[in-house]
Coordinates of C-alpha atoms in Angstrom, one line a residue:
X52 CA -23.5 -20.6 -10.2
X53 CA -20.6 -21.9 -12.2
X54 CA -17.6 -21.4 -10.5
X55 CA -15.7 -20.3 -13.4
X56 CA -17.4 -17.6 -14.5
X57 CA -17.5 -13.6 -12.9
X58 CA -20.6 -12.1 -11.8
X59 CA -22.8 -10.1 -14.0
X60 CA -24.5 -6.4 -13.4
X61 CA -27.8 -7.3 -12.1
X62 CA -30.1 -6.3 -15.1
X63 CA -32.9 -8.2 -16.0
X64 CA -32.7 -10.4 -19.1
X65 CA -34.6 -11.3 -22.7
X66 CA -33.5 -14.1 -24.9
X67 CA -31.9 -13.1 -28.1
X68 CA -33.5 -11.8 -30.6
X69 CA -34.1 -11.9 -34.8
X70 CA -34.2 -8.6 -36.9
X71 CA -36.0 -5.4 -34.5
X72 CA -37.6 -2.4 -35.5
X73 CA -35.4 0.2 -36.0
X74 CA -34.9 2.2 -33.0
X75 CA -35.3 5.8 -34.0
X76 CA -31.9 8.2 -32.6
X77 CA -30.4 11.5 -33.1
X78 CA -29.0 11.9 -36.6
X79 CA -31.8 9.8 -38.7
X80 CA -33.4 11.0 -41.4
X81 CA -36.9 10.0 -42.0
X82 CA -40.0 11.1 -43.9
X83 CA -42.7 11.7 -42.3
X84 CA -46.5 11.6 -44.7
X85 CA -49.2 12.9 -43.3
X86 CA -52.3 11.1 -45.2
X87 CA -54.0 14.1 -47.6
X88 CA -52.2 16.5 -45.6
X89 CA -48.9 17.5 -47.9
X90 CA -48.1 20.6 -45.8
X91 CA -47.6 18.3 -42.7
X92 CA -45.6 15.9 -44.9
X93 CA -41.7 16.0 -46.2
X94 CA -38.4 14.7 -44.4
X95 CA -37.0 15.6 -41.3
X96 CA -34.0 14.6 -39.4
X97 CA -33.7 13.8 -35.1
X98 CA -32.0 16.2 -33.5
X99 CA -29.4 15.9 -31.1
X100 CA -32.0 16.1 -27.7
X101 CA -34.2 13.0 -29.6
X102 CA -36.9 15.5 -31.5
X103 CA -38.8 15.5 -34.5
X104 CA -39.3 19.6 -34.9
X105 CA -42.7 19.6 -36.9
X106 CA -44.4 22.1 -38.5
X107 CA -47.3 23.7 -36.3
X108 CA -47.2 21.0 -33.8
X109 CA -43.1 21.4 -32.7
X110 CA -41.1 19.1 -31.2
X111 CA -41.6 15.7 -31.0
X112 CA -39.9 13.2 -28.7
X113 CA -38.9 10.2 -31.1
X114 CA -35.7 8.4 -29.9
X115 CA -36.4 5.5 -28.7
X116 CA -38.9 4.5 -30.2
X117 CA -39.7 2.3 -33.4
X118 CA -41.2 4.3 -36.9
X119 CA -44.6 2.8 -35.7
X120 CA -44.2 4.1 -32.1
X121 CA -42.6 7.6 -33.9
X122 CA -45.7 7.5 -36.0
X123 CA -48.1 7.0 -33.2
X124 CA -46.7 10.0 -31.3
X125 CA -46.8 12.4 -34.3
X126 CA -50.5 11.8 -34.8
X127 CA -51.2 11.9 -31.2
X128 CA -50.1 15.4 -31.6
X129 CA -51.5 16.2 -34.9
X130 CA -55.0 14.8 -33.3
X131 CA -55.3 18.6 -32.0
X132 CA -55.6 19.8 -35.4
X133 CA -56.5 16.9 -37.7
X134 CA -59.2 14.6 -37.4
X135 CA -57.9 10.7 -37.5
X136 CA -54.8 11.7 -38.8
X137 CA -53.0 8.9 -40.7
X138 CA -49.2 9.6 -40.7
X139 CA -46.4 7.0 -41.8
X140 CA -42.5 7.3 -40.7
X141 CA -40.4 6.2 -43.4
X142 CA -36.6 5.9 -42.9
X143 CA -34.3 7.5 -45.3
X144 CA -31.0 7.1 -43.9
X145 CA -30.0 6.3 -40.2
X146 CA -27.7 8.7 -38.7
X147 CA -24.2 7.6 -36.9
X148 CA -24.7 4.0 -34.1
X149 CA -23.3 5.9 -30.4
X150 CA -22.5 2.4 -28.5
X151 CA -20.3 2.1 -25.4
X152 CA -18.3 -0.8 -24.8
X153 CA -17.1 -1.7 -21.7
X154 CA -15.2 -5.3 -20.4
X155 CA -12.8 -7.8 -21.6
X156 CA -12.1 -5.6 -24.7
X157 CA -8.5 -3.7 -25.6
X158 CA -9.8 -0.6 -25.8
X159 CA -13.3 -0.3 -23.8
X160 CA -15.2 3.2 -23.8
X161 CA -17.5 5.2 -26.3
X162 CA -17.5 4.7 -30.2
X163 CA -19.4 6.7 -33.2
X164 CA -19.9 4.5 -35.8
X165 CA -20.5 6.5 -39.2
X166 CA -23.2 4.8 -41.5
X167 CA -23.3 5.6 -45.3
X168 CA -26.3 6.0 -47.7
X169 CA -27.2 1.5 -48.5
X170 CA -25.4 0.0 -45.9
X171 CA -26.0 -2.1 -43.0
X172 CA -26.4 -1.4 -39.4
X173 CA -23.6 -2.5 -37.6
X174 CA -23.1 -5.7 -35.5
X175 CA -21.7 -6.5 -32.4
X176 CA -18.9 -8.5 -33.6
X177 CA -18.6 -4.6 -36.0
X178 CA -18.5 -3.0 -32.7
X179 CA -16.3 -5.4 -30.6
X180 CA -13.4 -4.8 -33.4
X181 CA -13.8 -1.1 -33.2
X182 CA -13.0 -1.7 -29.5
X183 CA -9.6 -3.3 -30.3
X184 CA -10.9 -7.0 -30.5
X185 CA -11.7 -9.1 -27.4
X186 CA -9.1 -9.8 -24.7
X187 CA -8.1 -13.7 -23.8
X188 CA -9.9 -13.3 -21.1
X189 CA -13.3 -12.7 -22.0
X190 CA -16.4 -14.9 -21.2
X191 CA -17.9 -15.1 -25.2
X192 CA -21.1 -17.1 -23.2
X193 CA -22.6 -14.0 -21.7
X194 CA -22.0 -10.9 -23.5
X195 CA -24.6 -8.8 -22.8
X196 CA -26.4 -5.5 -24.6
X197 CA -28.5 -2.8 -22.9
X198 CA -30.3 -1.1 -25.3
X199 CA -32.4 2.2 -23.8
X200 CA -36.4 1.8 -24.9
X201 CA -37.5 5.4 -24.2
X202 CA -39.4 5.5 -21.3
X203 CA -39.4 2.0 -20.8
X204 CA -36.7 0.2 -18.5
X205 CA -33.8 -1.1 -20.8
X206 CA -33.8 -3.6 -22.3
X207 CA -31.0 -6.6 -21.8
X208 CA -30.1 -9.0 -24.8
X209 CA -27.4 -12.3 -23.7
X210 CA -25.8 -13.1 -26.5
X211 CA -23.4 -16.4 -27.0
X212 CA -20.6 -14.8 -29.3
X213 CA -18.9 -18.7 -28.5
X214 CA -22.2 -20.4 -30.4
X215 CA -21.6 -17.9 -33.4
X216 CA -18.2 -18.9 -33.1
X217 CA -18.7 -22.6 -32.9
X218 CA -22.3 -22.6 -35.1
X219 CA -21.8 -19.1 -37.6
X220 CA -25.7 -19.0 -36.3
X221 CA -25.5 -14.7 -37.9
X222 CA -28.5 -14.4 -35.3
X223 CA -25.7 -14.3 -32.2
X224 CA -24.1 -11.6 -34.1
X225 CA -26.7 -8.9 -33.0
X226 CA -27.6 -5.3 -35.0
X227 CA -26.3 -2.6 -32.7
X228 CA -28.6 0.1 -32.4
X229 CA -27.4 3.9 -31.4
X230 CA -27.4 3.8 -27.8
X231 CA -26.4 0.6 -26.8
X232 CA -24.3 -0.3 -24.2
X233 CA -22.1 -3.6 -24.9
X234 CA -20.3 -5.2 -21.6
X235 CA -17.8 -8.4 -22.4
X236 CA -17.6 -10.1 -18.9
X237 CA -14.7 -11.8 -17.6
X238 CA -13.5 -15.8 -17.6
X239 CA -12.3 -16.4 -14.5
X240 CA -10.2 -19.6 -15.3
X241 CA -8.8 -19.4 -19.0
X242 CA -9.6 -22.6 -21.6
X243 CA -6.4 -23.4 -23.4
X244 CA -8.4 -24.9 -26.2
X245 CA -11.0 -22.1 -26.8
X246 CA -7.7 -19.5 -26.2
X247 CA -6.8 -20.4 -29.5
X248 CA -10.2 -20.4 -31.6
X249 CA -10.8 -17.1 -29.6
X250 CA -7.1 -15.5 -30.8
X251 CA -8.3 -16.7 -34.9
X252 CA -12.3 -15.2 -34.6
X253 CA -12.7 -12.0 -36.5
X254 CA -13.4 -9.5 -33.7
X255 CA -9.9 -10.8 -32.1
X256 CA -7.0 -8.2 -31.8
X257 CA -4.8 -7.8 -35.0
X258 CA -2.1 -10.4 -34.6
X259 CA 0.8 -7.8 -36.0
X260 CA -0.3 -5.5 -33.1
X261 CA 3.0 -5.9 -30.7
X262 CA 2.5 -6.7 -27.2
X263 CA 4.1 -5.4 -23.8
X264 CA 5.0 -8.1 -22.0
X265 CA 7.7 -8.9 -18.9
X266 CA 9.3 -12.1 -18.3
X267 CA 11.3 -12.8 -15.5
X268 CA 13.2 -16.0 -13.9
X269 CA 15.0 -18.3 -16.0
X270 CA 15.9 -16.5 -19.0
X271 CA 18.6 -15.3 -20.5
X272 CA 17.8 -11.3 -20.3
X273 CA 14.6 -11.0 -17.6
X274 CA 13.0 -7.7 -17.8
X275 CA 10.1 -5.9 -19.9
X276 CA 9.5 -6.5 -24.2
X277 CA 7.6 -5.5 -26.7
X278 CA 6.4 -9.0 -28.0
X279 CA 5.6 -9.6 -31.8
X280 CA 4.9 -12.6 -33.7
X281 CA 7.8 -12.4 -35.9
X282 CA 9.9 -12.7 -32.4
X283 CA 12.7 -15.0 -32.5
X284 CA 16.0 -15.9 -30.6
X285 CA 19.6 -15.3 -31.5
X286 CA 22.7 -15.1 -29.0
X287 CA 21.8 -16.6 -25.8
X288 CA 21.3 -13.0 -23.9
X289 CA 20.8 -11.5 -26.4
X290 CA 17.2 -10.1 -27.1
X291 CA 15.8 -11.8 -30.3
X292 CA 14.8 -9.8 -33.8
X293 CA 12.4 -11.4 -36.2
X294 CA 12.0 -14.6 -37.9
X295 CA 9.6 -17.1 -38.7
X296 CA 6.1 -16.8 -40.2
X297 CA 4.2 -14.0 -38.5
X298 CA 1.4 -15.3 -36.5
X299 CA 0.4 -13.8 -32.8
X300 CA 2.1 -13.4 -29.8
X301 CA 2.8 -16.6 -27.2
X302 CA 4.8 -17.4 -24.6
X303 CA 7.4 -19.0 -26.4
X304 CA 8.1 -16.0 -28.5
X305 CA 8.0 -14.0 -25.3
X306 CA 10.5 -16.5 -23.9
X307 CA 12.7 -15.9 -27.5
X308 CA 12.8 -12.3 -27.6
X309 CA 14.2 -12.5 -23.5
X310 CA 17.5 -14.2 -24.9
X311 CA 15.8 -17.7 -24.4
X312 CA 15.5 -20.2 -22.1
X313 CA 17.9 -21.2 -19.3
X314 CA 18.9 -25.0 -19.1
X315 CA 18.1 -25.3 -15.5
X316 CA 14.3 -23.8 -16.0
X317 CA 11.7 -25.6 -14.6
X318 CA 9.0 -25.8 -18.0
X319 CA 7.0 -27.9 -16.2
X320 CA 5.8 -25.1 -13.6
X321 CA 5.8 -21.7 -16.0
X322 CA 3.4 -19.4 -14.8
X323 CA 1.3 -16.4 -16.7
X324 CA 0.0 -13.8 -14.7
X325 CA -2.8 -11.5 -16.3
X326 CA -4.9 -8.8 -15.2
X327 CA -8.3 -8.8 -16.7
X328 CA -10.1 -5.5 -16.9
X329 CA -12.1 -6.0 -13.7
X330 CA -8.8 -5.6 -12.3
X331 CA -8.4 -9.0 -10.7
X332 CA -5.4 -11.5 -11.8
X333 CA -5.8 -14.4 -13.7
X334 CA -3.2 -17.1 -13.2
X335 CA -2.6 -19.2 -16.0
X336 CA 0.0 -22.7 -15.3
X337 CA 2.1 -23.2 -18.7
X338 CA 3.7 -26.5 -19.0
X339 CA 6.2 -26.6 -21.9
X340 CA 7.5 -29.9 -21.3
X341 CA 4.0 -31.4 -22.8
X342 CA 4.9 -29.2 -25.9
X343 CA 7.9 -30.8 -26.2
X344 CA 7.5 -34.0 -25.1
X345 CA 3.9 -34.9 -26.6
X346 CA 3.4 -31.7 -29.3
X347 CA 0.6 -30.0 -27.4
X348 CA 0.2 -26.8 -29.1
X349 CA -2.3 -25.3 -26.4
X350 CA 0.4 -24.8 -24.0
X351 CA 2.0 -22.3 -26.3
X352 CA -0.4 -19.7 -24.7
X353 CA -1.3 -16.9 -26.7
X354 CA -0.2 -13.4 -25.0
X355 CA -2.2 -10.4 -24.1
X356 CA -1.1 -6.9 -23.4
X357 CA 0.6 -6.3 -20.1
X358 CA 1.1 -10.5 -19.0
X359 CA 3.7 -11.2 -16.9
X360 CA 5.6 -14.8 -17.3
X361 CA 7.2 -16.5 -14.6
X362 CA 9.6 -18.7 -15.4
X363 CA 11.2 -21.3 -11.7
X364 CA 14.5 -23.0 -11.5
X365 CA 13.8 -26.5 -11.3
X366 CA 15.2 -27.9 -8.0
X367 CA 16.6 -30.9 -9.5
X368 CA 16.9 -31.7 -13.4
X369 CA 18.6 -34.5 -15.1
X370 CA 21.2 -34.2 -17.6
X371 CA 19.3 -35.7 -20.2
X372 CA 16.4 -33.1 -19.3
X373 CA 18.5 -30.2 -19.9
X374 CA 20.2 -31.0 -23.1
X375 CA 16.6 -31.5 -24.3
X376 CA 15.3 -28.0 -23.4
X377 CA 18.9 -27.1 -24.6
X378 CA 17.8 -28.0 -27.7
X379 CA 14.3 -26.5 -27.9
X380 CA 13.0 -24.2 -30.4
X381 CA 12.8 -21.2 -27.4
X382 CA 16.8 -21.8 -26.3
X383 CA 19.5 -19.9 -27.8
X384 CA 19.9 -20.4 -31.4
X385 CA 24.0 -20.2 -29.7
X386 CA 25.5 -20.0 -27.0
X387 CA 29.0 -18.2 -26.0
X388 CA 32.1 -20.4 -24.6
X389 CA 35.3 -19.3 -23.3
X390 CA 38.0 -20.9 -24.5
X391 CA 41.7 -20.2 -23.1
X392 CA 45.0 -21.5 -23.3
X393 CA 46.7 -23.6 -25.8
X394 CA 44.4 -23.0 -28.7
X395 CA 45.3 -21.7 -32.1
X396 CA 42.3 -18.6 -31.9
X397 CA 41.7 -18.2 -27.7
X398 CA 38.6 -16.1 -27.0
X399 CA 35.2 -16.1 -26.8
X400 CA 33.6 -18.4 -29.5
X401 CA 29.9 -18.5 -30.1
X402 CA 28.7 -22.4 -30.8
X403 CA 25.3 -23.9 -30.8
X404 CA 23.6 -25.4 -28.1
X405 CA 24.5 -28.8 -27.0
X406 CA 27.5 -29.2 -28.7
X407 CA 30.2 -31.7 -27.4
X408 CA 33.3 -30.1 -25.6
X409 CA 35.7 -31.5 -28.4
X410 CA 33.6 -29.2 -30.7
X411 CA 33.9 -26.6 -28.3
X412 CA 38.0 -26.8 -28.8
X413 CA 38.4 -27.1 -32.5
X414 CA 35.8 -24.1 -32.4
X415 CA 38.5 -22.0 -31.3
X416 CA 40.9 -23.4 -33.7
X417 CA 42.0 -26.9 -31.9
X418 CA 45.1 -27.8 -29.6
X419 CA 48.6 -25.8 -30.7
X420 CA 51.7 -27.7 -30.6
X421 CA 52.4 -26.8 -27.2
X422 CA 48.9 -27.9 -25.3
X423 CA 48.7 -30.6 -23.4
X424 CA 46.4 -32.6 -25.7
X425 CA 45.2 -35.1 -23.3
X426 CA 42.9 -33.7 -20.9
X427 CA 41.1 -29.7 -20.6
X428 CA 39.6 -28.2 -17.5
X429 CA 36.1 -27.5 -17.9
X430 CA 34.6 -24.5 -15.5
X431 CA 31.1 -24.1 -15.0
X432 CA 28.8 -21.4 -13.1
X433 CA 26.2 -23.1 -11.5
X434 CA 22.4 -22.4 -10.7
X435 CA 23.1 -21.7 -6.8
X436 CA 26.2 -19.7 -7.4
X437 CA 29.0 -21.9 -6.9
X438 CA 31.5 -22.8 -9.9
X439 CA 32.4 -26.5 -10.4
X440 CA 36.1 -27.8 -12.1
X441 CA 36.3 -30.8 -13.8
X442 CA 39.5 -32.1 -15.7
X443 CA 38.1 -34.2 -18.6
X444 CA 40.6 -36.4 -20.5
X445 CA 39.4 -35.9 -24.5
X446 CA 38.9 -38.1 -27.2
X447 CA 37.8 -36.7 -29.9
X448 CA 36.3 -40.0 -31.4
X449 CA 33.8 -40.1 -28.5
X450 CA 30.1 -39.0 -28.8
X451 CA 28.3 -36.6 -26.5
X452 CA 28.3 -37.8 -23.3
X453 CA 27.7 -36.4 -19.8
X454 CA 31.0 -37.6 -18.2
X455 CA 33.4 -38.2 -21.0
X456 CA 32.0 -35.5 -23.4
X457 CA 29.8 -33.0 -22.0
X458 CA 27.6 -30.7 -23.6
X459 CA 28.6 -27.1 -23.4
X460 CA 26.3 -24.6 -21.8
X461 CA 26.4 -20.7 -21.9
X462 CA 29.4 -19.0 -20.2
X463 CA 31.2 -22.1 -20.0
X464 CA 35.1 -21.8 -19.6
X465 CA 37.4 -24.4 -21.5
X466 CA 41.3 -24.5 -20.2
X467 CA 43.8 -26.0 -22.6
X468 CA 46.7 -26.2 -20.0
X469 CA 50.5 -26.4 -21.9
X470 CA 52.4 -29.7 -22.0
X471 CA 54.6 -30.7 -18.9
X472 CA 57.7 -30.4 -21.8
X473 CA 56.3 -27.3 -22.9
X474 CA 56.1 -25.7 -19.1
X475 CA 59.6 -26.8 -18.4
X476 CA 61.0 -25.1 -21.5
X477 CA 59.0 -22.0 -20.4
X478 CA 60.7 -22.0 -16.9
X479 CA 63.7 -22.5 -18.3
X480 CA 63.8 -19.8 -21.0
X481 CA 62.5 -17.6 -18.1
X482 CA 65.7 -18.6 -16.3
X483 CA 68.6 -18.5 -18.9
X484 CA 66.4 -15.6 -20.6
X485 CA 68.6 -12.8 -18.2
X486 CA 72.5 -14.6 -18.3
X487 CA 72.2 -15.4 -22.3
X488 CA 73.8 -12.7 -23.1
X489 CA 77.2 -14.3 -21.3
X490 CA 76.6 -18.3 -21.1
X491 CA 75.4 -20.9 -23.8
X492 CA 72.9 -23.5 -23.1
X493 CA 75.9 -26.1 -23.0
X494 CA 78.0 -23.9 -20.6
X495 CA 74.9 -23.5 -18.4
X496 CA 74.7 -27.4 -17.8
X497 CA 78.2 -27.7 -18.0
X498 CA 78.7 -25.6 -14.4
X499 CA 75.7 -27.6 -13.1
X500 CA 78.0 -30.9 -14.1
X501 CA 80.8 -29.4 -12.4
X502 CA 79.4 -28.8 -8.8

């Protein structure tokens, strides 16, 4: 048995079939002609317990059966009373398909499926979208439909939705009959590939339909969302609104709408974890860094209803490696810096990602006339806890580099420390600030000059 696939109920299997008999069920209407025998004749409807009620003869049990098998049990009866009677079902208008649906499907249970005068019987790819669309995780290779044959033991019909898919063979796409029971089975390991031809297939959820979601680790904002398509990233930690052309749910929207990425994430080791409706856990291994690096789209996994992501700290990153996920479409579209001291507008300033610590000054205005203007203090939190200090001298005619020009990261804290003049006059006027009232400046250094 292929290891990737979930066991089925034990049922015994037919191929696939073309075009059936109908399959007479409560709610048809039929006529029912009785060869030179108008009284017997006119049109009838099944009730609800799978009669035919007849005149002189009762009820019939019809459901089940085809018009030819109906029409073979009407004259079996009307053989009491008629000799070789001849009788024809016709069918005027099927009543409403009962189907259950049970599996990899959003919303699994029983469905009524109303069918007007001149249409067509419903399908199973009909019946699957009633259900809420298949789930990521379902196993398109073996659906399966029990369909009830009277007294008969059921019959089972496999059916390759993935062929239809792959194909548009209309035979895969089996008329449901009232009655049926379809079951979706589950994919134990999930194809990245077929993921996304299974997310654009017409019985597939609706893409607006928002998701519930959690992501946790290396984010900006960890915790539970409500995932759409139209999901994108502002503020780093701050939950993202919409943007972008609306298409459905994946991870890195999941990633957006959770304030972003962290710099120090490990992409290459993201994790989904899914429960499929047998109520087992798929895990699903996400590596980003191949859709950044080499533009593979099928890591951009597409979300289902209730995933959880999991996103590691990497134990060692470069430099280099960080300012590239900095820069990624699922970081921050800013982040916030702290800027204090000698600056013309101290605060908090928001700035975009990567950008050089001499930006990171003039954002808040540049150097006044009293900073020091050769070197800043740069304080950062990092991943284990600990803060780190470095005095870096600036030259704003540098580029971006790690050592003479960092890139800023979120919650970064710049220090523009005052000039060693401008420090001394401060001490000073601190000093001659209480005796001004009584001495000059002049008469202040003239008693020093006198001891």
């Amino acid at each position: 048995m292929d290891q990737n696939r979930s066991p089925l109920p034990n049922f015994p299997a037919v191929s696939p079939r073309g075009e059936e008999s109908y399959i007479l069920g409560p709610g048809d209407r039929v006529r029912i002609d009785v060869f030179k025998v108008p009284q017997y004749s006119g049109e009838n409807q099944v009730l609800v317990d799978g009669t035919l009620n007849l005149p002189d003869i009762g009820p019939v049990f019809v459901r089940g059966l085809t018009l030819l098998g109906a029409a073979d049990a009407i004259s079996q009866r009307y053989a009491s009373l008629l000799r070789y009677p001849n009788v024809t079902v016709i069918l005027l208008a099927p009543g409403p398909v009962k189907v259950g649906i049970a599996g990899e499907v959003n919303r699994p249970g029983s469905y009524t499926i109303p069918i007007e005068s001149g249409t067509q019987l419903p399908t199973l790819t009909k019946a699957i979208q009633l259900a809420g669309g298949i789930t990521q995780a379902a196993d398109l290779r073996r659906v399966q439909v029990r369909r009830p044959r009277g007294n008969a033991p059921d019959e089972v019909i496999d059916i390759n939705l993935w062929d239809f898919l792959q194909t548009g063979d209309l035979s895969r796409d089996l008329t449901i009959r009232s009655g049926d029971t379809i079951y979706i089975p589950t994919a134990t390991q999930v194809d990245l590939t077929e993921s996304k031809l299974i997310a654009a297939a017409s019985f597939a959820p609706d893409k607006n339909q928002p998701l519930n979601v959690a992501v946790v680790g290396e984010v900006y904002r960890p915790g539970p969302y409500t995932v759409t398509g139209t999901a994108r990233t502002g503020a780093a930690g701050v939950p993202g609104g919409t943007g972008g052309n609306d298409r459905t749910p994946t991870i890195t929207r999941a990633i957006q709408v959770a304030g972003g990425i962290k710099p120090m994430a490990d992409i290459q080791q993201i994790k989904i974890i899914r429960l499929t409706k047998t109520g087992t856990e798929q895990t699903i291994e996400v590596n980003l860094w191949k859709l950044l690096k080499e533009g593979d789209i099928r890591q951009d996994v597409i979300l289902q209803e209730g995933d959880t992501i999991v996103i590691p700290l990497a134990k060692t990153i470069t430099p280099q490696e960080s300012t590239q996920i900095a820069a990624a479409s699922f970081s921050p579209d800013t982040i916030r810096v702290n800027v204090v001291g000698e600056v013309k507008r101290p605060g908090l300033v928001q700035v975009p990602p990567n950008i050089p610590l001499t930006q990171g000054v003039l954002a808040a205005g540049g150097f006044t006339n009293r900073s020091e203007q050769g070197s800043v203090d740069l304080i950062r939190l990092n991943p284990d806890g600990t803060v780190s200090r470095r005095t870096i001298k600036l030259d704003f005619a540098q580029g971006l580099d790690e050592t003479l020009n960092p890139p800023l990261r979120n919650d970064d804290v710049i220090i523009v420390s005052p000039s060693a003049l401008t420090s001394f006059s401060d001490v000073l006027g601190t000093v001659l600030n209480p005796i001004g009232s009584f001495f000059s400046i002049f008469n202040f250094f003239r008693i020093f000059s006198e001891l």
